[in-house]
Short mmCIF file of C-alpha atoms (C1' of nucleotides) in Angstrom, two decimals:
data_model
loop_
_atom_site.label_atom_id
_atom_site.label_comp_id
_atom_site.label_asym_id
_atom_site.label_seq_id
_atom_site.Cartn_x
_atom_site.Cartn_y
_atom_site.Cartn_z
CA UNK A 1031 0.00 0.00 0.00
CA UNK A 1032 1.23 2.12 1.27
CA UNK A 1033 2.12 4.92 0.97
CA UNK A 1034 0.64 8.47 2.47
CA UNK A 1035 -2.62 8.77 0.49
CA UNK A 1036 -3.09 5.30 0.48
CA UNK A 1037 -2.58 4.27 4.14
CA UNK A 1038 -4.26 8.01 5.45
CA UNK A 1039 -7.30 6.19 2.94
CA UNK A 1040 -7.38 2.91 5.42
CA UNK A 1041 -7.10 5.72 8.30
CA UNK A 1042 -10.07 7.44 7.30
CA UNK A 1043 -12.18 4.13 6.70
CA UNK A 1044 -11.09 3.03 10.29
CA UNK A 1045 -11.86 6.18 11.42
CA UNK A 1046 -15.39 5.40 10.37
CA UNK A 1047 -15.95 1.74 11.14
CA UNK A 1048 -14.27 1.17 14.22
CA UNK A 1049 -14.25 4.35 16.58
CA UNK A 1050 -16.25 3.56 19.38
CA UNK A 1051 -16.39 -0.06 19.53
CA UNK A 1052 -14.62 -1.96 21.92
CA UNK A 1053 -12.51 -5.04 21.24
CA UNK A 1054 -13.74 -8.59 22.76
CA UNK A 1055 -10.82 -10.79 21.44
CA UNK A 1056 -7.57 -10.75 19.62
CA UNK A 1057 -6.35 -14.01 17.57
CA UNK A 1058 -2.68 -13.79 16.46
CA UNK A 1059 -1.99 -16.31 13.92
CA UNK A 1060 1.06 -15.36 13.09
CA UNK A 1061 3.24 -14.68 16.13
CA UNK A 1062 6.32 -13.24 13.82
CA UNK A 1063 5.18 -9.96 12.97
CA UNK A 1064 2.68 -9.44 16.12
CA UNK A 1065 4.41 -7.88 19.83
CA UNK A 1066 2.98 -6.98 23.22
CA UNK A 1067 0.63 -8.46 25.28
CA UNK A 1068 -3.13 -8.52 23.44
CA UNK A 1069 -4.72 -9.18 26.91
CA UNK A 1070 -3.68 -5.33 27.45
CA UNK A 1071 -5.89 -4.11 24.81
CA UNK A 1072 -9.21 -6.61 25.83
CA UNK A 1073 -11.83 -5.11 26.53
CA UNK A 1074 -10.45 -1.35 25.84
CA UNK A 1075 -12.93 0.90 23.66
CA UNK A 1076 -11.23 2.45 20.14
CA UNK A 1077 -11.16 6.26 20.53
CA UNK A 1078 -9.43 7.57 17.28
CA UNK A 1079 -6.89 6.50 14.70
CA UNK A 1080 -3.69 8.55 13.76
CA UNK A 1081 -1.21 8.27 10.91
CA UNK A 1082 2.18 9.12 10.99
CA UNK A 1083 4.29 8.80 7.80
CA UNK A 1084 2.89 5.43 6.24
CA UNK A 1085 2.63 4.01 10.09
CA UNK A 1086 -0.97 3.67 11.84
CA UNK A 1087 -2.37 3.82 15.82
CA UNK A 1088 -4.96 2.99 17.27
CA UNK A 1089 -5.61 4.62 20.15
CA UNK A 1090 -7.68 2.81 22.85
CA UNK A 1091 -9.39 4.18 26.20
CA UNK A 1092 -7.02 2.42 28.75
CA UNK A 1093 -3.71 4.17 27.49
CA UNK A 1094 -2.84 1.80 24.74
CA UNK A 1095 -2.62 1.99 21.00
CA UNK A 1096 -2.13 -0.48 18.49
CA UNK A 1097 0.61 0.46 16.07
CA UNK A 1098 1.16 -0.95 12.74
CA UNK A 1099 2.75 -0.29 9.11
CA UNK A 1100 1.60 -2.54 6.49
CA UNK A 1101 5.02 -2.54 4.40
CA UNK A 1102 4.14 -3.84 0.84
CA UNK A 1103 1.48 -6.22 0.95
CA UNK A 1104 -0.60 -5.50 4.57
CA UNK A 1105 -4.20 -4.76 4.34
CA UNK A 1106 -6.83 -3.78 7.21
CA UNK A 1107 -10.32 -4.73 6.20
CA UNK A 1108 -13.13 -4.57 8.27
CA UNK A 1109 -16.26 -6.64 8.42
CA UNK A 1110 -19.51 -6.72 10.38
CA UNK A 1111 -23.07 -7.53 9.15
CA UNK A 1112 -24.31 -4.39 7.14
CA UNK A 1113 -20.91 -4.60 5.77
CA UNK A 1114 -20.92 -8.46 5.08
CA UNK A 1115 -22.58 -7.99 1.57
CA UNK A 1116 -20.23 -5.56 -0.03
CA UNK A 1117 -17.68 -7.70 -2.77
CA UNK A 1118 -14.36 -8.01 -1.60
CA UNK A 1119 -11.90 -6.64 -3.85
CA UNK A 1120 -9.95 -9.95 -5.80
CA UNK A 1121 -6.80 -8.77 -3.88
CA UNK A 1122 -8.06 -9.47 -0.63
CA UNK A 1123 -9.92 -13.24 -1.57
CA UNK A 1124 -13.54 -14.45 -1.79
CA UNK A 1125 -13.09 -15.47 1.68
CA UNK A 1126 -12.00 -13.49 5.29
CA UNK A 1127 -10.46 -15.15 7.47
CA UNK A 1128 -8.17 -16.79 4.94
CA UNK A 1129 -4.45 -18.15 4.96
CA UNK A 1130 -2.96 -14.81 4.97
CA UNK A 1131 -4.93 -13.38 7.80
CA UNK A 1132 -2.62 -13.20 10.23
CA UNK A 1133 -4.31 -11.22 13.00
CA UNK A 1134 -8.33 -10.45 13.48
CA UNK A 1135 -9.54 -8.00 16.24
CA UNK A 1136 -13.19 -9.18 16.84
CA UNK A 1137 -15.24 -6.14 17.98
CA UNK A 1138 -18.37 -5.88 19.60
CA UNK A 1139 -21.89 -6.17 17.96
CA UNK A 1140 -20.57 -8.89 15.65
CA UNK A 1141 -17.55 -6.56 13.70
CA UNK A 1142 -14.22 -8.04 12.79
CA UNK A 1143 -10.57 -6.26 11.67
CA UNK A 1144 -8.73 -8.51 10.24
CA UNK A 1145 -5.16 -8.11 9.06
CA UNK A 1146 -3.85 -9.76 5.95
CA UNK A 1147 -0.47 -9.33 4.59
CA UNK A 1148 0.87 -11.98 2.15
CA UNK A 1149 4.61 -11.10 2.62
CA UNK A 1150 4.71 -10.90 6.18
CA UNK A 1151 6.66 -7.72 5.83
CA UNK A 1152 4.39 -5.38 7.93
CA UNK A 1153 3.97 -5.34 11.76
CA UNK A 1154 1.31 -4.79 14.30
CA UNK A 1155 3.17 -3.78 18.06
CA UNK A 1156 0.34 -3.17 21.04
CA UNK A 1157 2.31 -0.77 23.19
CA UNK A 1158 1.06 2.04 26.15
CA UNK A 1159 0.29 4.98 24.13
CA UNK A 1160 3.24 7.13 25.65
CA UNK A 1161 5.31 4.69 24.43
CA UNK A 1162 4.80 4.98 20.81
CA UNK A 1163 8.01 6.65 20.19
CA UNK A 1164 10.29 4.27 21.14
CA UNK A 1165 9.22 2.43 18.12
CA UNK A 1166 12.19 3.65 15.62
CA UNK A 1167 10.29 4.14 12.89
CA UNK A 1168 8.13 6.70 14.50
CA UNK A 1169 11.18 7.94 16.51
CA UNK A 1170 13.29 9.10 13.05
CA UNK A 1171 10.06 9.70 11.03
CA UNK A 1172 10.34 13.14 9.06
CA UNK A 1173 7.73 15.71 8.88
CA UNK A 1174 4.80 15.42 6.23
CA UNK A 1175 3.59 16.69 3.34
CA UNK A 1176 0.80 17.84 4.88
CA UNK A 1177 1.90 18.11 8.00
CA UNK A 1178 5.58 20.25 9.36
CA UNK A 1179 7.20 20.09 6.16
CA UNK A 1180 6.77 23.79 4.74
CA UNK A 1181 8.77 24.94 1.75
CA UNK A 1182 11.45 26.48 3.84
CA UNK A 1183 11.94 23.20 5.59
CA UNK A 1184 12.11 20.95 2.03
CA UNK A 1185 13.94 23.28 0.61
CA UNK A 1186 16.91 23.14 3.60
CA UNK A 1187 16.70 19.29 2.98
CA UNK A 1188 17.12 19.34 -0.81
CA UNK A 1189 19.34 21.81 -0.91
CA UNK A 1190 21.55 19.83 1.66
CA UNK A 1191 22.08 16.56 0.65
CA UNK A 1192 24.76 15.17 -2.22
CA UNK A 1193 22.38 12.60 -2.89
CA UNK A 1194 19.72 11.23 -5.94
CA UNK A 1195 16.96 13.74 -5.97
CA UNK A 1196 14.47 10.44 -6.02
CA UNK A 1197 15.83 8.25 -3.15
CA UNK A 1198 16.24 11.81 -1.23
CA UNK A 1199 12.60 12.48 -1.12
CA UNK A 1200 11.91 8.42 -0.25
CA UNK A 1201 13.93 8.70 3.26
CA UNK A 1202 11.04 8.13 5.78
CA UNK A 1203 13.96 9.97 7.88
CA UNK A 1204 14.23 13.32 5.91
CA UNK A 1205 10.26 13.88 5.06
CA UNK A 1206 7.35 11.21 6.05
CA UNK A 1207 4.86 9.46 3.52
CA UNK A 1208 6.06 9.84 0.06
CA UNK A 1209 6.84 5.88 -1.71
CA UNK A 1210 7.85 5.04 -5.39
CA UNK A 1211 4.99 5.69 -6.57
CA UNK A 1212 4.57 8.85 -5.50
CA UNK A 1213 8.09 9.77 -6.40
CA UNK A 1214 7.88 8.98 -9.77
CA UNK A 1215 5.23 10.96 -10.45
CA UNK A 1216 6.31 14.20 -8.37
CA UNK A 1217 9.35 14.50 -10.28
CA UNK A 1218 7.75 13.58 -13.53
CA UNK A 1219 5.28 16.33 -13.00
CA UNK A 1220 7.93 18.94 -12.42
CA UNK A 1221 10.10 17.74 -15.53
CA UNK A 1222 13.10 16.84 -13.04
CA UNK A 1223 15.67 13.69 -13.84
CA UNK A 1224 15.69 11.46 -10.86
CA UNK A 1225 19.22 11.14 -11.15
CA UNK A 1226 19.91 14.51 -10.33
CA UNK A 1227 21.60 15.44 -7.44
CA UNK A 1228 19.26 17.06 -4.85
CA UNK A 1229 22.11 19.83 -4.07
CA UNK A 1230 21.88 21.00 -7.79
CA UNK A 1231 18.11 21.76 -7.97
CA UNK A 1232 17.34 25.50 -8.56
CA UNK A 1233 15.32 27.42 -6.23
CA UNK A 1234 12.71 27.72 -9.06
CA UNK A 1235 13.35 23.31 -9.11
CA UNK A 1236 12.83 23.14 -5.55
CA UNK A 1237 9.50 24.85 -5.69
CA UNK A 1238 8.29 23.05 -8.45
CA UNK A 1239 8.87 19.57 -6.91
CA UNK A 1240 7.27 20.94 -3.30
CA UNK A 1241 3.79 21.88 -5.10
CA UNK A 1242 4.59 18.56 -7.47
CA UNK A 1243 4.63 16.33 -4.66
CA UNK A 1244 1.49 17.68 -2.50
CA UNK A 1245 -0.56 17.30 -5.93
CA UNK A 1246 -0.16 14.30 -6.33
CA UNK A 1247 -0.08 12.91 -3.17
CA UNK A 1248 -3.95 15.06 -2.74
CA UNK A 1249 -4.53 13.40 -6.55
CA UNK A 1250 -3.83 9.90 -5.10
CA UNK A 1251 -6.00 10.67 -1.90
CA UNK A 1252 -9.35 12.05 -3.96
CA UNK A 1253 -9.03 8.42 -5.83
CA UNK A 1254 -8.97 6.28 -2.70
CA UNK A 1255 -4.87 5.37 -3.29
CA UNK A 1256 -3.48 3.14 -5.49
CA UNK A 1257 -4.34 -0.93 -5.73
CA UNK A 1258 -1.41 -1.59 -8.12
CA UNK A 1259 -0.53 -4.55 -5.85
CA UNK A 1260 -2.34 -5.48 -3.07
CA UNK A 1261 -3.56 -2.52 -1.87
CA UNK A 1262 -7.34 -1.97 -0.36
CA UNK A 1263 -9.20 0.10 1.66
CA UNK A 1264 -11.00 -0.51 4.91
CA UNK A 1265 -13.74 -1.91 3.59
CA UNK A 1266 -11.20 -4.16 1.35
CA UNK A 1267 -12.60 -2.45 -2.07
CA UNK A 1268 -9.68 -1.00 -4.37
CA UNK A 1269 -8.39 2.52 -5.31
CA UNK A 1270 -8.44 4.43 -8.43
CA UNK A 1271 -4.84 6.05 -8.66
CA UNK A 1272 -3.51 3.41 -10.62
CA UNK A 1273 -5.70 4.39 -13.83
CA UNK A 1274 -3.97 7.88 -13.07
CA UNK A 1275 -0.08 7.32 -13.11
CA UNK A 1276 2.13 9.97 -15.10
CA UNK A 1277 5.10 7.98 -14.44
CA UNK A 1278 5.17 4.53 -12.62
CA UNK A 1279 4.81 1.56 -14.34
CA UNK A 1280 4.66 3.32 -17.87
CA UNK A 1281 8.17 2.49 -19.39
CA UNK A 1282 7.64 1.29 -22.73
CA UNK A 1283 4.21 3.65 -23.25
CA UNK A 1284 4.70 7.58 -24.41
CA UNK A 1285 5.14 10.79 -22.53
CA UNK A 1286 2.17 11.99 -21.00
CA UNK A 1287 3.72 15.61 -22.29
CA UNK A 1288 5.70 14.87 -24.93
CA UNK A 1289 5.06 11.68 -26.74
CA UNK A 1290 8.64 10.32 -26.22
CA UNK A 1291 9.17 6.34 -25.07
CA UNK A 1292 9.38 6.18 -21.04
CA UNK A 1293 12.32 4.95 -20.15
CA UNK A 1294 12.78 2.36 -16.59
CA UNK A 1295 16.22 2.45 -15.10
CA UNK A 1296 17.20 1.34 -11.47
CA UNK A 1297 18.01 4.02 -8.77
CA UNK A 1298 18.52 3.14 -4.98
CA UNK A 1299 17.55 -0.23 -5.59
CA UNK A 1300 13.82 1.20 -6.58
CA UNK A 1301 11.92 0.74 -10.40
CA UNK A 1302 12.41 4.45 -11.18
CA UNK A 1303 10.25 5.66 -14.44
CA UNK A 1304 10.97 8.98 -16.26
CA UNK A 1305 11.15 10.63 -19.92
CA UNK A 1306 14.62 10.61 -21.07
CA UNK A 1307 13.56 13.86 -23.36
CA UNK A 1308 11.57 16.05 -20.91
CA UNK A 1309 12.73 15.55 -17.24
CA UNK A 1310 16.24 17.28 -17.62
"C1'" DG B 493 13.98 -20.58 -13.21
"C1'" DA B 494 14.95 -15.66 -12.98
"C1'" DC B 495 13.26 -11.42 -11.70
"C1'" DA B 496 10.53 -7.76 -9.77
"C1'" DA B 497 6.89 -6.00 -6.58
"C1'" DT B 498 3.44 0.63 -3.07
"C1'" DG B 499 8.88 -0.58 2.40
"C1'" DT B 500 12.26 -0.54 5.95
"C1'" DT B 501 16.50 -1.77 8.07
"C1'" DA B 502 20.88 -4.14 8.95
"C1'" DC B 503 25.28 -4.20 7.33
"C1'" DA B 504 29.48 -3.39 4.65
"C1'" DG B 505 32.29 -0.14 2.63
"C1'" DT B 506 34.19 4.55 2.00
"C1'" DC C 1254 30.88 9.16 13.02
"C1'" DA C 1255 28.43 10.20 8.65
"C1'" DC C 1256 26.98 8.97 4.37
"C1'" DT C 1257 25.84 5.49 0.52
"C1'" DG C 1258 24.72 1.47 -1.76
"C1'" DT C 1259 23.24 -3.36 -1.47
"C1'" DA C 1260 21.15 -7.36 0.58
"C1'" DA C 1261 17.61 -9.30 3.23
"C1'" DC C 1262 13.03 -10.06 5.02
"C1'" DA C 1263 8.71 -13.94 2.50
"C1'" DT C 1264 5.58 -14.66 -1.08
"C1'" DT C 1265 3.35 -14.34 -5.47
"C1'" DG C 1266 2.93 -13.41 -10.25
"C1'" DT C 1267 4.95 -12.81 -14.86
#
DNA sequence: GACAATGTTACAGT
DNA sequence: CACTGTAACATTGT
């Protein structure tokens, strides 16, 4: 999933569904990527959600949370009888519980979270609230997009570092949220080369990348995120983003701008997509 | 069989 | 110590 717009999507949907009930059971099928005690968290009410970076928490009434980040392949669907009828997205199965539910929260008046993640990459820790940032990735996470990170502070970062522009603006560390995905397309919007080094971009560059990224990131938002892989939502129905990609994915295919071939090259270790003739 | 996949982190090297 | 690049985590699909 998972990146900003689509993991503040699954925020929003939890936000909805499962504020305000309290949880009657926990089964952990798959010990590996669960920690903490669940007997701390039975029989606590939900009382809000929050996302940091591509991280969620769920905050309960007895001074525990839930934290989690869904890495790659994660997905947090929810189910309870009005919502039994709705068709699960392919990505998720015909059936829920199923062999890659690793974790379901059962809720009261019959409601069910269940987590599925088929590469076991993600992680669900049940920690006391106040203790949420001693989980490293919250610790070191940068400010947001929407959040701290104003021009002045994105352009101190950019303007700083010797490295890739792309991989720069991927470091969970220097700024929070933004994936390949949403990398590819920022810098494809603003016509800069991936390659570049972030210590080169122009003033005039830096700005154009800033406004890049928060449209996109608000384009991938307004269509629900993007089910490329195995995203979902909440409700385990997919997003619409994908049908809306400038960059990722479209090697081969012609500039959205120009009509050149899109080239694919590897940066960082990540599928990086960009014209060759337009992003200079 | 080889390779790549929306992410993060441990580790090796400079 | 700081920075950088690569491998690894586990599984599926092409």
């Amino acid at each position: 999933m998972p990146e900003l717009p689509e993991v503040e999507t699954i925020r929003l949907g939890l936000q909805k569904y499962i504020v305000g009930k309290t949880i009657e059971d926990v089964e952990v099928r798959l010990r590996r990527i669960f920690s903490g005690d669940e007997k701390n968290i039975i029989g606590a009410k939900i009382t809000s959600i929050d996302r940091f970076g591509k991280g969620l928490v769920i905050n309960l009434d007895n001074n525990y949370s839930i934290a989690a980040h869904i890495k790659l392949t994660g997905q947090f669907v929810y189910r309870d009888d009005s919502t039994l009828k709705l068709k699960l997205s392919a990505k998720v199965g015909s059936q829920i519980p199923n062999k890659f539910t690793h974790v379901t929260f059962k809720l009261d008046k019959g409601a069910y979270l269940h987590y599925n993640d088929i590469r076991q990459f993600g992680w669900i820790k049940i920690l006391k609230t106040e203790d949420l940032k001693t989980i490293p990735f919250f610790k070191d996470l940068g400010p947001e997009p929407f959040g701290g990170l104003t021009f002045e502070i994105f352009k101190n970062i950019i303007s700083k570092n010797n490295t890739a522009i792309k991989p720069l603006i991927m470091d969970q560390k220097k700024i929070g949220g933004i994936g390949n995905i949403y990398a590819n397309d920022a810098l494809f919007d603003s016509q800069i080369d991936p390659r570049k080094k972030a210590k080169s971009l122009k003033e005039k560059e830096i700005k154009s990348l800033y406004n890049s990224i928060l449209k996109v990131l608000k384009n991938g938002l307004e269509n629900g995120g993007a089910s490329e892989l195995n995203y979902v939502n909440a409700l385990g129905q997919e997003g619409k983003y994908q049908h809306h990609f400038l960059a990722y994915a479209r090697d081969g295919e012609k500039c959205l701008r120009c009509g050149t071939i899109m080239k694919k090259i590897t940066l960082g270790g990540r599928g990086t997509y960009f014209c060759p003739n337009c992003q200079k």
